[in-house]
CSV table of C-alpha atoms in Angstrom, one decimal:
chain,number,residue,atom,x,y,z
A,1,MET,CA,0.0,0.0,0.0
A,2,GLY,CA,2.9,2.2,0.7
A,3,GLY,CA,4.1,2.1,-2.9
A,4,ASP,CA,0.6,3.0,-4.1
A,5,ASP,CA,0.5,5.9,-1.7
A,6,ALA,CA,3.9,7.1,-3.0
A,7,ARG,CA,2.7,6.9,-6.6
A,8,LEU,CA,-0.5,8.8,-5.8
A,9,ARG,CA,1.5,11.5,-4.2
A,10,ALA,CA,3.8,11.6,-7.2
A,11,VAL,CA,0.8,12.0,-9.5
A,12,VAL,CA,-0.6,14.9,-7.4
A,13,SER,CA,2.8,16.5,-7.2
A,14,LEU,CA,3.3,16.4,-11.0
A,15,ALA,CA,-0.2,17.9,-11.6
A,16,GLN,CA,0.4,20.7,-9.1
A,17,ALA,CA,3.8,21.5,-10.6
A,18,MET,CA,2.4,21.8,-14.1
A,19,ALA,CA,-0.5,23.9,-12.9
A,20,ALA,CA,1.9,26.3,-11.1
A,21,ALA,CA,4.0,26.8,-14.2
A,22,HIS,CA,3.6,30.3,-15.8
A,23,THR,CA,4.9,29.4,-19.3
A,24,PRO,CA,4.7,26.5,-21.7
A,25,ARG,CA,8.4,25.8,-21.2
A,26,GLY,CA,7.9,25.8,-17.4
A,27,SER,CA,5.0,23.3,-17.9
A,28,TRP,CA,7.1,21.0,-20.1
A,29,ARG,CA,10.0,21.1,-17.6
A,30,ALA,CA,7.6,20.3,-14.7
A,31,ALA,CA,6.2,17.4,-16.6
A,32,ALA,CA,9.5,15.9,-17.4
A,33,LEU,CA,11.0,16.3,-13.9
A,34,GLY,CA,7.9,15.1,-12.2
A,35,ALA,CA,7.7,12.0,-14.3
A,36,CYS,CA,11.4,11.3,-13.9
A,37,GLU,CA,11.1,11.5,-10.1
A,38,ALA,CA,7.9,9.5,-10.0
A,39,LEU,CA,9.4,6.6,-12.0
A,40,GLY,CA,12.8,6.7,-10.3
A,41,GLY,CA,14.5,7.7,-13.4
A,42,SER,CA,17.7,9.7,-13.9
A,43,PHE,CA,16.6,11.5,-17.2
A,44,ALA,CA,13.3,12.4,-18.8
A,45,ALA,CA,12.3,14.1,-22.1
A,46,LEU,CA,9.1,15.4,-23.5
A,47,SER,CA,8.6,15.4,-27.3
A,48,VAL,CA,5.9,16.5,-29.6
A,49,TRP,CA,4.9,15.0,-32.9
A,50,GLU,CA,5.0,17.7,-35.6
A,51,ARG,CA,2.8,16.2,-38.3
A,52,GLY,CA,3.5,18.8,-40.9
A,53,ARG,CA,7.3,18.2,-40.6
A,54,GLY,CA,7.1,14.5,-40.0
A,55,GLU,CA,9.3,14.9,-36.9
A,56,LEU,CA,9.3,14.0,-33.3
A,57,ARG,CA,10.7,17.3,-31.8
A,58,VAL,CA,12.2,17.3,-28.3
A,59,LEU,CA,10.7,20.1,-26.2
A,60,VAL,CA,12.7,19.5,-23.0
A,61,ASN,CA,15.5,17.3,-21.6
A,62,ALA,CA,15.5,17.1,-17.8
A,63,GLY,CA,17.6,15.4,-15.2
A,64,GLU,CA,21.1,14.0,-15.8
A,65,ARG,CA,21.7,15.1,-19.4
A,66,ALA,CA,24.3,13.4,-21.6
A,67,GLU,CA,26.8,15.4,-23.6
A,68,GLY,CA,25.1,17.4,-26.3
A,69,GLU,CA,21.6,17.3,-24.7
A,70,GLU,CA,20.3,20.8,-24.0
A,71,GLU,CA,17.5,21.5,-21.6
A,72,PHE,CA,15.4,23.3,-24.2
A,73,PRO,CA,16.9,22.2,-27.5
A,74,GLU,CA,16.3,24.4,-30.5
A,75,ALA,CA,16.8,21.8,-33.1
A,76,GLU,CA,16.7,18.3,-31.6
A,77,ALA,CA,14.2,16.4,-33.8
A,78,TYR,CA,13.9,12.9,-35.2
A,79,PRO,CA,12.1,11.7,-38.3
A,80,VAL,CA,9.1,9.8,-37.2
A,81,HIS,CA,10.0,6.9,-39.5
A,82,GLN,CA,12.7,6.1,-37.0
A,83,PHE,CA,10.0,5.8,-34.3
A,84,PRO,CA,7.0,4.5,-36.3
A,85,GLU,CA,5.1,3.4,-33.2
A,86,ILE,CA,3.7,7.0,-32.8
A,87,THR,CA,2.2,7.0,-36.3
A,88,GLU,CA,1.4,3.3,-36.9
A,89,PHE,CA,1.3,1.1,-33.9
A,90,LEU,CA,-0.4,3.6,-31.6
A,91,HIS,CA,-3.0,4.4,-34.1
A,92,GLU,CA,-3.9,0.8,-34.7
A,93,ARG,CA,-4.1,0.1,-31.0
A,94,TRP,CA,-6.2,2.9,-29.8
A,95,ALA,CA,-7.9,4.7,-32.7
A,96,GLY,CA,-10.9,2.5,-32.1
A,97,GLY,CA,-11.3,3.7,-28.5
A,98,GLY,CA,-8.7,1.9,-26.5
A,99,GLU,CA,-6.0,3.6,-24.4
A,100,PRO,CA,-2.3,3.7,-25.6
A,101,ASP,CA,0.0,1.8,-23.3
A,102,ALA,CA,3.6,2.7,-22.4
A,103,TRP,CA,6.4,0.2,-23.0
A,104,VAL,CA,10.0,-0.5,-22.0
A,105,GLU,CA,13.1,-0.7,-24.1
A,106,THR,CA,16.5,-1.9,-22.7
A,107,ALA,CA,20.1,-1.3,-23.9
A,108,ASP,CA,20.5,-5.0,-24.6
A,109,GLY,CA,17.5,-4.9,-27.0
A,110,SER,CA,15.1,-6.9,-24.8
A,111,ALA,CA,11.8,-5.1,-24.4
A,112,GLY,CA,10.6,-6.1,-20.9
A,113,ALA,CA,7.1,-4.5,-21.4
A,114,ALA,CA,6.6,-4.0,-25.0
A,115,PRO,CA,3.4,-2.7,-26.5
A,116,GLY,CA,0.6,-5.2,-26.2
A,117,GLY,CA,2.5,-7.5,-23.9
A,118,ASP,CA,4.4,-10.5,-25.2
A,119,ALA,CA,2.6,-10.6,-28.5
A,120,GLY,CA,3.5,-7.0,-29.0
A,121,LEU,CA,7.1,-7.8,-28.2
A,122,ARG,CA,7.3,-10.5,-30.9
A,123,GLU,CA,5.5,-8.4,-33.5
A,124,TYR,CA,6.8,-4.9,-32.9
A,125,GLY,CA,9.6,-4.9,-30.3
A,126,SER,CA,12.8,-5.5,-32.3
A,127,GLY,CA,11.9,-3.3,-35.2
A,128,TYR,CA,10.4,-0.4,-33.3
A,129,GLY,CA,13.1,-0.4,-30.6
A,130,ARG,CA,16.2,-0.3,-32.7
A,131,GLU,CA,16.6,3.5,-32.7
A,132,ARG,CA,15.9,3.8,-29.0
A,133,VAL,CA,18.2,0.9,-28.1
A,134,ALA,CA,21.0,2.6,-30.0
A,135,ALA,CA,20.3,5.9,-28.2
A,136,LEU,CA,20.4,4.2,-24.8
A,137,ARG,CA,23.8,2.7,-25.5
A,138,ARG,CA,25.2,5.9,-27.0
A,139,ARG,CA,24.1,7.9,-23.9
A,140,GLY,CA,25.1,5.4,-21.2
A,141,ARG,CA,21.6,4.4,-20.1
A,142,SER,CA,20.3,1.0,-19.4
A,143,CYS,CA,16.6,1.2,-20.1
A,144,CYS,CA,13.7,3.6,-20.8
A,145,VAL,CA,10.0,3.7,-20.6
A,146,VAL,CA,8.1,5.4,-23.4
A,147,ALA,CA,4.5,6.7,-22.8
A,148,PRO,CA,2.5,8.2,-25.6
A,149,ILE,CA,0.7,11.4,-24.9
A,150,VAL,CA,-2.8,11.8,-26.3
A,151,LEU,CA,-4.4,15.2,-26.5
A,152,HIS,CA,-8.0,15.8,-27.8
A,153,GLY,CA,-8.1,12.2,-29.0
A,154,ARG,CA,-5.0,12.4,-31.1
A,155,ALA,CA,-1.4,11.4,-30.6
A,156,TRP,CA,0.4,14.5,-29.4
A,157,GLY,CA,3.8,13.2,-28.5
A,158,GLU,CA,5.8,11.1,-26.1
A,159,LEU,CA,7.0,11.1,-22.5
A,160,TYR,CA,10.4,9.3,-22.2
A,161,VAL,CA,12.1,8.4,-18.9
A,162,ALA,CA,15.4,6.5,-18.6
A,163,ARG,CA,17.5,4.9,-15.9
A,164,PRO,CA,21.3,4.7,-15.8
A,165,VAL,CA,23.4,1.6,-16.1
A,166,GLY,CA,23.3,-0.4,-12.9
A,167,ALA,CA,19.8,0.7,-12.0
A,168,PRO,CA,16.9,-1.8,-12.0
A,169,VAL,CA,15.2,-2.3,-15.3
A,170,PHE,CA,11.7,-0.9,-15.7
A,171,GLY,CA,9.0,-3.5,-15.4
A,172,ARG,CA,5.4,-3.9,-16.4
A,173,SER,CA,4.1,-2.0,-13.4
A,174,ASP,CA,6.4,0.9,-14.3
A,175,ALA,CA,5.0,1.0,-17.8
A,176,ASP,CA,1.5,1.0,-16.5
A,177,PHE,CA,2.3,3.9,-14.1
A,178,ALA,CA,4.0,5.8,-17.0
A,179,THR,CA,0.7,5.5,-18.9
A,180,VAL,CA,-1.1,7.2,-15.9
A,181,LEU,CA,1.6,9.9,-15.8
A,182,ALA,CA,1.3,10.5,-19.5
A,183,ALA,CA,-2.5,11.1,-19.0
A,184,VAL,CA,-1.7,13.6,-16.2
A,185,VAL,CA,0.8,15.3,-18.4
A,186,ALA,CA,-1.7,15.5,-21.3
A,187,ALA,CA,-4.2,17.2,-19.0
A,188,GLY,CA,-1.5,19.7,-17.8
A,189,ILE,CA,-0.5,20.5,-21.4
A,190,SER,CA,-4.1,21.1,-22.3
A,191,GLN,CA,-4.5,23.5,-19.4
A,192,SER,CA,-1.2,25.2,-20.4
A,193,GLU,CA,-2.3,25.6,-24.0
A,194,ARG,CA,-5.6,27.2,-22.9
A,195,LEU,CA,-3.8,29.6,-20.6
A,196,GLU,CA,-1.3,30.4,-23.4
A,197,GLU,CA,-4.3,31.2,-25.7
A,198,VAL,CA,-5.8,33.4,-23.1
A,199,ARG,CA,-2.5,35.2,-22.6
A,200,LYS,CA,-2.1,35.6,-26.4
A,201,LEU,CA,-5.6,37.1,-26.6
A,202,ALA,CA,-4.8,39.4,-23.8
A,203,PHE,CA,-1.7,40.8,-25.6
A,204,THR,CA,-3.0,40.7,-29.2
A,205,ASP,CA,-5.0,43.2,-31.2
A,206,PRO,CA,-7.9,41.1,-32.6
A,207,LEU,CA,-8.3,43.1,-35.8
A,208,THR,CA,-4.7,43.2,-37.0
A,209,GLY,CA,-3.2,40.3,-35.1
A,210,LEU,CA,-0.4,42.7,-34.0
A,211,ALA,CA,0.6,43.1,-30.3
A,212,ASN,CA,-1.7,45.5,-28.3
A,213,ARG,CA,-1.1,48.4,-26.0
A,214,ARG,CA,-0.8,46.1,-23.0
A,215,ALA,CA,2.0,44.1,-24.7
A,216,VAL,CA,3.8,47.3,-25.5
A,217,ASP,CA,3.6,48.6,-22.0
A,218,VAL,CA,5.1,45.4,-20.6
A,219,ARG,CA,7.9,45.2,-23.2
A,220,LEU,CA,8.7,48.9,-23.0
A,221,ASP,CA,9.1,48.7,-19.2
A,222,GLU,CA,11.5,45.8,-19.6
A,223,ALA,CA,13.4,47.6,-22.4
A,224,VAL,CA,13.9,50.7,-20.4
A,225,GLU,CA,15.1,48.6,-17.4
A,226,ARG,CA,17.6,46.9,-19.7
A,227,HIS,CA,18.7,50.3,-21.1
A,228,ARG,CA,19.4,51.5,-17.6
A,229,ALA,CA,21.3,48.3,-16.7
A,230,ASP,CA,23.5,47.9,-19.8
A,231,GLY,CA,22.9,50.9,-22.1
A,232,ALA,CA,21.0,48.9,-24.8
A,233,VAL,CA,19.6,51.2,-27.4
A,234,VAL,CA,15.8,51.4,-27.1
A,235,SER,CA,13.8,53.0,-29.9
A,236,LEU,CA,10.1,53.7,-30.2
A,237,VAL,CA,8.3,54.5,-33.4
A,238,VAL,CA,4.8,55.9,-33.0
A,239,CYS,CA,2.5,56.1,-36.1
A,240,ASP,CA,-0.8,57.8,-36.7
A,241,LEU,CA,-2.7,56.5,-39.7
A,242,ASN,CA,-3.9,59.5,-41.6
A,243,GLY,CA,-7.3,59.7,-43.2
A,244,LEU,CA,-9.0,56.8,-41.3
A,245,LYS,CA,-11.9,58.9,-40.1
A,246,GLN,CA,-12.6,60.1,-43.7
A,247,VAL,CA,-12.5,56.5,-45.0
A,248,ASN,CA,-14.9,55.4,-42.2
A,249,ASP,CA,-17.3,58.3,-42.9
A,250,THR,CA,-17.4,58.0,-46.6
A,251,GLN,CA,-16.8,54.3,-47.3
A,252,GLY,CA,-17.9,52.6,-44.2
A,253,HIS,CA,-16.1,51.0,-41.2
A,254,ALA,CA,-15.6,47.7,-43.1
A,255,VAL,CA,-13.3,49.5,-45.5
A,256,GLY,CA,-11.7,51.4,-42.6
A,257,ASP,CA,-11.0,48.0,-40.9
A,258,ARG,CA,-9.4,46.8,-44.1
A,259,LEU,CA,-7.2,49.8,-44.2
A,260,LEU,CA,-6.1,49.1,-40.6
A,261,GLU,CA,-5.4,45.5,-41.5
A,262,ARG,CA,-3.4,46.5,-44.6
A,263,PHE,CA,-1.3,49.0,-42.6
A,264,GLY,CA,-0.8,46.4,-39.9
A,265,SER,CA,0.7,44.1,-42.5
A,266,VAL,CA,3.0,46.8,-43.8
A,267,LEU,CA,4.1,47.6,-40.2
A,268,SER,CA,4.8,43.9,-39.5
A,269,ARG,CA,6.8,43.6,-42.8
A,270,CYS,CA,8.9,46.6,-42.1
A,271,GLY,CA,9.3,45.7,-38.4
A,272,ALA,CA,10.8,42.3,-39.5
A,273,MET,CA,13.8,44.3,-40.9
A,274,LEU,CA,14.7,45.1,-37.3
A,275,PRO,CA,15.7,42.1,-35.2
A,276,GLY,CA,13.4,41.5,-32.3
A,277,ALA,CA,11.1,44.4,-33.1
A,278,LEU,CA,7.6,44.4,-31.6
A,279,ALA,CA,4.9,45.7,-34.0
A,280,ALA,CA,1.7,46.8,-32.3
A,281,ARG,CA,-1.6,48.6,-32.6
A,282,LEU,CA,-2.0,51.0,-29.7
A,283,GLY,CA,-5.7,51.6,-30.4
A,284,GLY,CA,-7.8,53.4,-33.0
A,285,ASP,CA,-5.5,54.7,-35.8
A,286,GLU,CA,-2.3,54.6,-33.7
A,287,PHE,CA,0.5,52.0,-34.1
A,288,CYS,CA,4.0,51.6,-33.0
A,289,LEU,CA,7.3,49.7,-33.4
A,290,LEU,CA,9.5,49.0,-30.4
A,291,THR,CA,13.1,47.8,-30.8
A,292,VAL,CA,15.9,47.0,-28.4
A,293,GLY,CA,19.4,46.7,-29.8
A,294,PRO,CA,19.2,48.0,-33.4
A,295,GLU,CA,21.0,51.3,-34.0
A,296,VAL,CA,18.8,54.4,-34.2
A,297,ASP,CA,19.8,55.1,-37.8
A,298,ASP,CA,18.6,51.6,-38.8
A,299,VAL,CA,15.3,52.4,-37.1
A,300,VAL,CA,15.0,55.7,-38.9
A,301,ARG,CA,15.7,54.0,-42.2
A,302,VAL,CA,13.0,51.4,-41.6
A,303,ALA,CA,10.5,54.0,-40.4
A,304,THR,CA,11.2,56.0,-43.6
A,305,GLU,CA,10.4,53.0,-45.7
A,306,LEU,CA,7.3,52.5,-43.6
A,307,CYS,CA,6.1,56.0,-44.4
A,308,GLU,CA,6.7,55.3,-48.1
A,309,ARG,CA,4.8,52.1,-48.1
A,310,ALA,CA,1.9,53.6,-46.2
A,311,ALA,CA,1.6,56.4,-48.8
A,312,GLU,CA,1.2,53.7,-51.5
A,313,LEU,CA,-1.9,52.2,-49.8
A,314,GLU,CA,-5.0,52.5,-51.9
A,315,GLN,CA,-7.0,53.9,-49.0
A,316,GLY,CA,-6.0,56.6,-46.4
A,317,ASP,CA,-3.5,59.4,-46.6
A,318,GLY,CA,-0.2,57.9,-45.5
A,319,VAL,CA,1.0,58.0,-41.9
A,320,ALA,CA,2.5,60.5,-39.5
A,321,CYS,CA,5.5,59.0,-37.8
A,322,GLY,CA,7.5,60.0,-34.8
A,323,ILE,CA,10.7,58.4,-33.3
A,324,ALA,CA,12.3,58.6,-29.9
A,325,SER,CA,15.5,56.6,-29.2
A,326,THR,CA,18.0,56.4,-26.4
A,327,GLY,CA,20.6,56.4,-29.2
A,328,ASP,CA,19.9,60.1,-29.9
A,329,PRO,CA,20.5,63.1,-27.6
A,330,ILE,CA,17.1,63.2,-25.8
A,331,GLY,CA,18.3,63.4,-22.3
A,332,PRO,CA,18.0,60.7,-19.6
A,333,VAL,CA,15.3,58.1,-20.1
A,334,VAL,CA,14.4,56.9,-16.7
A,335,SER,CA,11.0,55.6,-17.5
A,336,ALA,CA,8.9,54.2,-20.3
A,337,ARG,CA,6.6,57.2,-19.9
A,338,ARG,CA,9.4,59.6,-20.9
A,339,LEU,CA,10.2,57.7,-24.1
A,340,PHE,CA,6.5,57.5,-25.0
A,341,ARG,CA,6.1,61.2,-24.5
A,342,LEU,CA,9.0,62.0,-26.8
A,343,ALA,CA,7.8,59.6,-29.6
A,344,ASP,CA,4.3,60.9,-29.2
A,345,ALA,CA,5.5,64.5,-29.5
A,346,ALA,CA,7.6,63.7,-32.6
A,347,GLN,CA,4.5,62.0,-34.2
A,348,TYR,CA,2.4,65.0,-33.3
A,349,ARG,CA,5.0,67.3,-34.9
A,350,ALA,CA,5.0,65.1,-38.0
A,351,LYS,CA,1.2,65.2,-38.3
A,352,ALA,CA,1.1,69.0,-37.8
A,353,ALA,CA,3.7,69.5,-40.5
A,354,ARG,CA,2.2,66.9,-42.8
A,355,SER,CA,5.6,65.4,-43.0
A,356,VAL,CA,6.1,62.5,-45.4
A,357,GLU,CA,9.1,61.3,-43.4
A,358,PRO,CA,9.6,60.5,-39.7
A,359,VAL,CA,10.3,63.2,-37.3
A,360,VAL,CA,13.0,62.2,-34.8
A,361,ALA,CA,13.2,63.5,-31.2
A,362,GLY,CA,16.6,64.8,-30.5
A,363,ARG,CA,17.1,65.8,-34.2
A,364,ASP,CA,14.2,68.3,-34.0
A,365,GLY,CA,14.5,70.7,-31.1
A,366,GLU,CA,10.8,71.5,-31.3
A,367,VAL,CA,9.9,68.0,-30.3
A,368,LEU,CA,11.8,68.2,-27.1
A,369,ARG,CA,10.1,71.5,-26.3
A,370,LEU,CA,6.7,70.0,-27.1
A,371,ALA,CA,7.3,66.9,-25.0
A,372,ASP,CA,8.4,68.9,-22.0
A,373,SER,CA,5.6,71.5,-22.2
A,374,PRO,CA,2.0,71.1,-21.0
A,375,PRO,CA,0.1,70.0,-24.1
A,376,LYS,CA,-2.8,72.3,-25.1
A,377,PRO,CA,-5.0,70.4,-27.6
A,378,ALA,CA,-7.4,68.0,-25.8
A,379,HIS,CA,-6.4,65.2,-28.1
A,380,ASP,CA,-2.7,65.7,-27.4
A,381,ARG,CA,-3.4,66.0,-23.6
A,382,ARG,CA,-5.1,62.6,-23.7
A,383,ARG,CA,-2.2,61.0,-25.5
A,384,LEU,CA,0.6,62.5,-23.6
A,385,ARG,CA,-1.0,61.3,-20.3
A,386,GLY,CA,-0.5,57.8,-21.8
A,387,SER,CA,-4.2,56.8,-22.0
A,388,ARG,CA,-5.1,55.9,-25.5
A,389,PRO,CA,-8.5,55.1,-27.0
């Protein structure tokens, strides 16, 4: 009974750890570590089946990693034809309503708990285990238990737990327990995906698919902190799409929405020229690009191209664009608010002057004066306070 109690506690602990994770990576790591501990393993990995690529991609390696195994590998993936059980055997076994079972592979090639029991071992063990056996030997491990993960009724990926040479070989009861753990992991992944979707919606503009004001606020605060810590160049490009009201009034809001979407695509395309840039819709007809790292002259060059492309759109009347960057002489930037005020003032200056090119704070003395003076127009007062429609 004591063993059953320990395994029940391990299941609860794994579920709680995944639920407490704040990111998908954190959830993957909690799943691998929890399963590794529950099964008395030394190493665990979580992999996802990417159907479009025909690959089993490793999401996380946890525990005692062998040489070359990264915790969160960027490019560790294996063609599924090397592990055909995920596409063939599992489908045949549980597509009709059954549950997929975990199985054991050993470094000497004997599958102590192969899929489907002894019959499964005779039919599938040697052919399906060849790649895993080779991997066990190469990495100095004696055995592994592999548990398929099923999400929404489809094979999602695999949970893999291994033991080192000299440790007891996994048995049938371990494989059965791994099947239970895989079901708990599947539930945790499902919850993580839902939370990630909610998070994405919370930081995404639904019309354009760009980041929203909330995302910009978070990223800009982080960027300014980094600038203060190591001097990284932070640049903010604020854009106001000209003529949107006229389009809405004369051609309808559906056409106006298409204009916003088109400009959003142009902004995203131009932003891609600047590594790590965040393209966002702040609200209404206002957009921005936020960069950390690129030199200010590169930002100005991209913003200039943005203005040119916006002027070529079939609807609207181009864009008014203002730039503020810590790479220019704009004085100390001790807060995100300061950089926003400067970029906003530069954009207001560009709009008032009907400029077809960006206005850059620090290269236009009027912008600094405007940013540091109490704004008079009501629209400008609202914007320089930082509350946008």
